[in-house]
């Protein structure tokens, strides 16, 4: 059953409470396509591969976590940015992007899904805009077992810098949230898990005793957009295609 594009944008905006967030990109409709939407595609990032796959499966809208128009990017629409936007416009395909609101949603969000996948029960949230989640495993886990568990849950190798204690109390934030480790290393937790690592995390882990896991930016952010797509497909009886474009980072 098709839905009007504006209705869909309004519905998602309320569902994810987008106006509450200070973000690095616009959340919502980023590129306007046709008025009526019967088929949606979801992907982590609005790459050319995802756009081409959405066009190939006949989608009316592509929904992503990483869209366009980031605060630190240059404005001119040239080269690969032109190619992507041209493909969307030529095919009348809408692009919707949800960044921090999709990390944050208590059920559909990346961090909610990640916690569930890792068997963590949520005990709280902290740091800027409550982006860091806190939780516990049912029982303490040795570092080799924890690394293997994360690796199994996400289907890839992960980088671990063990901490001073077995892992039970975990802080986590999907994506490229390694800078939050400065805050998290002062908390009473055994491990901070995020997507990406920087050089400093090794020393901070060793010196603070709070261990660190980099489990992959893409790998930790695959599940929120998928959950959002499934929710919308059920809610409005839309055709849904999840496009899993492999990314080792
Ligand atoms: Zn991200």
mmCIF file of N, CA and C in Angstrom, residues 155-224:
data_model
loop_
_atom_site.group_PDB
_atom_site.id
_atom_site.type_symbol
_atom_site.label_atom_id
_atom_site.label_comp_id
_atom_site.label_asym_id
_atom_site.label_seq_id
_atom_site.Cartn_x
_atom_site.Cartn_y
_atom_site.Cartn_z
ATOM 1 N N UNK A 155 30.080 -11.337 13.087
ATOM 2 C CA UNK A 155 30.519 -12.021 11.873
ATOM 3 C C UNK A 155 31.813 -11.480 11.290
ATOM 4 N N UNK A 156 32.745 -11.045 12.139
ATOM 5 C CA UNK A 156 34.032 -10.539 11.636
ATOM 6 C C UNK A 156 35.048 -10.532 12.780
ATOM 7 N N UNK A 157 36.324 -10.440 12.410
ATOM 8 C CA UNK A 157 37.367 -10.297 13.426
ATOM 9 C C UNK A 157 37.241 -8.927 14.075
ATOM 10 N N UNK A 158 37.558 -8.866 15.358
ATOM 11 C CA UNK A 158 37.522 -7.567 16.036
ATOM 12 C C UNK A 158 38.847 -7.335 16.747
ATOM 13 N N UNK A 159 39.153 -6.054 16.955
ATOM 14 C CA UNK A 159 40.386 -5.667 17.648
ATOM 15 C C UNK A 159 40.069 -5.476 19.128
ATOM 16 N N UNK A 160 40.839 -6.140 20.006
ATOM 17 C CA UNK A 160 40.600 -5.979 21.443
ATOM 18 C C UNK A 160 41.894 -5.620 22.156
ATOM 19 N N UNK A 161 41.821 -4.605 23.018
ATOM 20 C CA UNK A 161 42.923 -4.270 23.921
ATOM 21 C C UNK A 161 42.406 -4.625 25.319
ATOM 22 N N UNK A 162 42.811 -5.771 25.867
ATOM 23 C CA UNK A 162 42.217 -6.225 27.128
ATOM 24 C C UNK A 162 42.421 -5.226 28.266
ATOM 25 N N UNK A 163 41.454 -5.210 29.173
ATOM 26 C CA UNK A 163 41.547 -4.373 30.354
ATOM 27 C C UNK A 163 42.059 -5.175 31.539
ATOM 28 N N UNK A 164 41.966 -4.562 32.719
ATOM 29 C CA UNK A 164 42.545 -5.172 33.921
ATOM 30 C C UNK A 164 41.630 -6.215 34.562
ATOM 31 N N UNK A 165 40.356 -6.216 34.159
ATOM 32 C CA UNK A 165 39.381 -7.112 34.803
ATOM 33 C C UNK A 165 38.631 -7.902 33.745
ATOM 34 N N UNK A 166 38.068 -9.080 34.122
ATOM 35 C CA UNK A 166 37.185 -9.764 33.169
ATOM 36 C C UNK A 166 36.014 -8.843 32.807
ATOM 37 N N UNK A 167 35.342 -9.160 31.712
ATOM 38 C CA UNK A 167 34.316 -8.242 31.203
ATOM 39 C C UNK A 167 32.935 -8.601 31.741
ATOM 40 N N UNK A 168 32.335 -7.648 32.415
ATOM 41 C CA UNK A 168 30.914 -7.788 32.766
ATOM 42 C C UNK A 168 30.181 -6.458 32.525
ATOM 43 N N UNK A 169 30.759 -5.364 33.019
ATOM 44 C CA UNK A 169 30.134 -4.045 32.831
ATOM 45 C C UNK A 169 30.724 -3.418 31.560
ATOM 46 N N UNK A 170 29.857 -3.162 30.587
ATOM 47 C CA UNK A 170 30.315 -2.700 29.271
ATOM 48 C C UNK A 170 29.672 -1.359 28.937
ATOM 49 N N UNK A 171 30.477 -0.438 28.391
ATOM 50 C CA UNK A 171 29.955 0.793 27.781
ATOM 51 C C UNK A 171 30.129 0.631 26.281
ATOM 52 N N UNK A 172 29.147 1.082 25.482
ATOM 53 C CA UNK A 172 29.292 0.933 24.039
ATOM 54 C C UNK A 172 28.624 2.080 23.283
ATOM 55 N N UNK A 173 29.169 2.333 22.104
ATOM 56 C CA UNK A 173 28.599 3.332 21.194
ATOM 57 C C UNK A 173 29.006 2.935 19.788
ATOM 58 N N UNK A 174 28.038 2.704 18.925
ATOM 59 C CA UNK A 174 28.307 2.214 17.575
ATOM 60 C C UNK A 174 29.084 3.247 16.750
ATOM 61 N N UNK A 175 29.755 2.797 15.712
ATOM 62 C CA UNK A 175 30.378 3.692 14.730
ATOM 63 C C UNK A 175 31.763 4.181 15.108
ATOM 64 N N UNK A 176 32.026 5.444 14.830
ATOM 65 C CA UNK A 176 33.365 6.006 15.070
ATOM 66 C C UNK A 176 33.377 6.820 16.344
ATOM 67 N N UNK A 177 33.151 6.171 17.476
ATOM 68 C CA UNK A 177 32.965 6.876 18.761
ATOM 69 C C UNK A 177 34.166 6.728 19.681
ATOM 70 N N UNK A 178 35.343 6.426 19.098
ATOM 71 C CA UNK A 178 36.510 6.175 19.955
ATOM 72 C C UNK A 178 36.886 7.360 20.825
ATOM 73 N N UNK A 179 36.541 8.604 20.391
ATOM 74 C CA UNK A 179 36.914 9.768 21.217
ATOM 75 C C UNK A 179 36.167 9.770 22.554
ATOM 76 N N UNK A 180 35.026 9.093 22.620
ATOM 77 C CA UNK A 180 34.308 8.983 23.901
ATOM 78 C C UNK A 180 35.082 8.144 24.928
ATOM 79 N N UNK A 181 36.099 7.440 24.480
ATOM 80 C CA UNK A 181 36.863 6.583 25.406
ATOM 81 C C UNK A 181 37.508 7.427 26.515
ATOM 82 N N UNK A 182 37.819 8.702 26.216
ATOM 83 C CA UNK A 182 38.382 9.575 27.261
ATOM 84 C C UNK A 182 37.413 9.684 28.445
ATOM 85 N N UNK A 183 36.120 9.830 28.148
ATOM 86 C CA UNK A 183 35.101 9.886 29.218
ATOM 87 C C UNK A 183 34.906 8.517 29.848
ATOM 88 N N UNK A 184 34.771 7.521 28.986
ATOM 89 C CA UNK A 184 34.395 6.183 29.466
ATOM 90 C C UNK A 184 35.486 5.596 30.364
ATOM 91 N N UNK A 185 36.759 5.928 30.084
ATOM 92 C CA UNK A 185 37.869 5.370 30.870
ATOM 93 C C UNK A 185 37.825 5.820 32.325
ATOM 94 N N UNK A 186 37.007 6.847 32.624
ATOM 95 C CA UNK A 186 36.876 7.301 34.014
ATOM 96 C C UNK A 186 35.707 6.606 34.722
ATOM 97 N N UNK A 187 34.936 5.810 34.001
ATOM 98 C CA UNK A 187 33.743 5.173 34.582
ATOM 99 C C UNK A 187 34.091 3.814 35.181
ATOM 100 N N UNK A 188 33.151 3.314 35.956
ATOM 101 C CA UNK A 188 33.341 2.028 36.606
ATOM 102 C C UNK A 188 32.865 0.911 35.666
ATOM 103 N N UNK A 189 33.594 0.704 34.553
ATOM 104 C CA UNK A 189 33.238 -0.338 33.580
ATOM 105 C C UNK A 189 34.490 -1.146 33.226
ATOM 106 N N UNK A 190 34.283 -2.315 32.630
ATOM 107 C CA UNK A 190 35.403 -3.198 32.276
ATOM 108 C C UNK A 190 35.842 -3.029 30.825
ATOM 109 N N UNK A 191 34.931 -2.511 29.989
ATOM 110 C CA UNK A 191 35.223 -2.466 28.552
ATOM 111 C C UNK A 191 34.454 -1.340 27.881
ATOM 112 N N UNK A 192 35.096 -0.693 26.914
ATOM 113 C CA UNK A 192 34.382 0.211 25.999
ATOM 114 C C UNK A 192 34.432 -0.398 24.614
ATOM 115 N N UNK A 193 33.275 -0.547 24.000
ATOM 116 C CA UNK A 193 33.191 -1.127 22.661
ATOM 117 C C UNK A 193 32.625 -0.095 21.705
ATOM 118 N N UNK A 194 33.344 0.116 20.598
ATOM 119 C CA UNK A 194 32.832 0.977 19.522
ATOM 120 C C UNK A 194 33.237 0.371 18.189
ATOM 121 N N UNK A 195 33.044 1.134 17.095
ATOM 122 C CA UNK A 195 33.343 0.584 15.781
ATOM 123 C C UNK A 195 34.806 0.701 15.401
ATOM 124 N N UNK A 196 35.357 1.915 15.604
ATOM 125 C CA UNK A 196 36.707 2.185 15.113
ATOM 126 C C UNK A 196 37.686 2.447 16.253
ATOM 127 N N UNK A 197 38.980 2.324 15.923
ATOM 128 C CA UNK A 197 40.045 2.582 16.900
ATOM 129 C C UNK A 197 40.918 3.743 16.427
ATOM 130 N N UNK A 198 41.558 4.427 17.378
ATOM 131 C CA UNK A 198 42.642 5.373 17.083
ATOM 132 C C UNK A 198 43.852 4.938 17.895
ATOM 133 N N UNK A 199 44.995 5.479 17.574
ATOM 134 C CA UNK A 199 46.241 5.035 18.204
ATOM 135 C C UNK A 199 46.204 5.171 19.722
ATOM 136 N N UNK A 200 45.588 6.245 20.209
ATOM 137 C CA UNK A 200 45.635 6.522 21.651
ATOM 138 C C UNK A 200 44.917 5.485 22.509
ATOM 139 N N UNK A 201 43.974 4.748 21.908
ATOM 140 C CA UNK A 201 43.129 3.872 22.739
ATOM 141 C C UNK A 201 43.935 2.775 23.434
ATOM 142 N N UNK A 202 45.008 2.326 22.792
ATOM 143 C CA UNK A 202 45.826 1.261 23.374
ATOM 144 C C UNK A 202 46.400 1.702 24.718
ATOM 145 N N UNK A 203 46.986 2.904 24.715
ATOM 146 C CA UNK A 203 47.630 3.408 25.931
ATOM 147 C C UNK A 203 46.606 3.721 27.006
ATOM 148 N N UNK A 204 45.484 4.286 26.573
ATOM 149 C CA UNK A 204 44.437 4.626 27.543
ATOM 150 C C UNK A 204 43.867 3.354 28.184
ATOM 151 N N UNK A 205 43.714 2.308 27.389
ATOM 152 C CA UNK A 205 43.212 1.031 27.928
ATOM 153 C C UNK A 205 44.207 0.468 28.945
ATOM 154 N N UNK A 206 45.471 0.459 28.567
ATOM 155 C CA UNK A 206 46.493 -0.102 29.461
ATOM 156 C C UNK A 206 46.602 0.694 30.755
ATOM 157 N N UNK A 207 46.515 2.006 30.649
ATOM 158 C CA UNK A 207 46.743 2.858 31.821
ATOM 159 C C UNK A 207 45.512 3.013 32.698
ATOM 160 N N UNK A 208 44.314 2.939 32.099
ATOM 161 C CA UNK A 208 43.088 3.104 32.902
ATOM 162 C C UNK A 208 42.585 1.763 33.431
ATOM 163 N N UNK A 209 42.981 0.665 32.761
ATOM 164 C CA UNK A 209 42.460 -0.658 33.137
ATOM 165 C C UNK A 209 41.121 -0.982 32.487
ATOM 166 N N UNK A 210 40.539 -0.005 31.772
ATOM 167 C CA UNK A 210 39.289 -0.263 31.037
ATOM 168 C C UNK A 210 39.673 -0.740 29.632
ATOM 169 N N UNK A 211 39.293 -1.956 29.303
ATOM 170 C CA UNK A 211 39.659 -2.514 28.003
ATOM 171 C C UNK A 211 38.878 -1.870 26.867
ATOM 172 N N UNK A 212 39.343 -2.116 25.630
ATOM 173 C CA UNK A 212 38.751 -1.451 24.457
ATOM 174 C C UNK A 212 38.527 -2.479 23.347
ATOM 175 N N UNK A 213 37.392 -2.383 22.691
ATOM 176 C CA UNK A 213 37.125 -3.231 21.524
ATOM 177 C C UNK A 213 36.694 -2.356 20.358
ATOM 178 N N UNK A 214 37.363 -2.518 19.206
ATOM 179 C CA UNK A 214 36.916 -1.903 17.950
ATOM 180 C C UNK A 214 36.316 -3.032 17.114
ATOM 181 N N UNK A 215 35.007 -2.991 16.949
ATOM 182 C CA UNK A 215 34.301 -4.115 16.317
ATOM 183 C C UNK A 215 33.873 -3.821 14.888
ATOM 184 N N UNK A 216 34.305 -2.656 14.366
ATOM 185 C CA UNK A 216 33.963 -2.292 12.981
ATOM 186 C C UNK A 216 32.865 -1.231 12.932
ATOM 187 N N UNK A 217 33.110 -0.166 12.179
ATOM 188 C CA UNK A 217 32.106 0.910 12.068
ATOM 189 C C UNK A 217 30.844 0.374 11.376
ATOM 190 N N UNK A 218 31.056 -0.224 10.213
ATOM 191 C CA UNK A 218 29.927 -0.784 9.458
ATOM 192 C C UNK A 218 29.253 -1.918 10.251
ATOM 193 N N UNK A 219 30.073 -2.787 10.820
ATOM 194 C CA UNK A 219 29.524 -3.969 11.516
ATOM 195 C C UNK A 219 28.651 -3.577 12.706
ATOM 196 N N UNK A 220 28.987 -2.466 13.374
ATOM 197 C CA UNK A 220 28.195 -2.054 14.542
ATOM 198 C C UNK A 220 27.000 -1.189 14.140
ATOM 199 N N UNK A 221 26.901 -0.835 12.851
ATOM 200 C CA UNK A 221 25.806 0.060 12.433
ATOM 201 C C UNK A 221 24.929 -0.556 11.342
ATOM 202 N N UNK A 222 25.004 -1.860 11.191
ATOM 203 C CA UNK A 222 24.189 -2.526 10.168
ATOM 204 C C UNK A 222 22.759 -2.764 10.619
ATOM 205 N N UNK A 223 22.553 -2.796 11.941
ATOM 206 C CA UNK A 223 21.291 -3.367 12.420
ATOM 207 C C UNK A 223 20.180 -2.342 12.641
ATOM 208 N N UNK A 224 20.556 -1.078 12.894
ATOM 209 C CA UNK A 224 19.541 -0.054 13.138
ATOM 210 C C UNK A 224 18.720 0.256 11.889
#
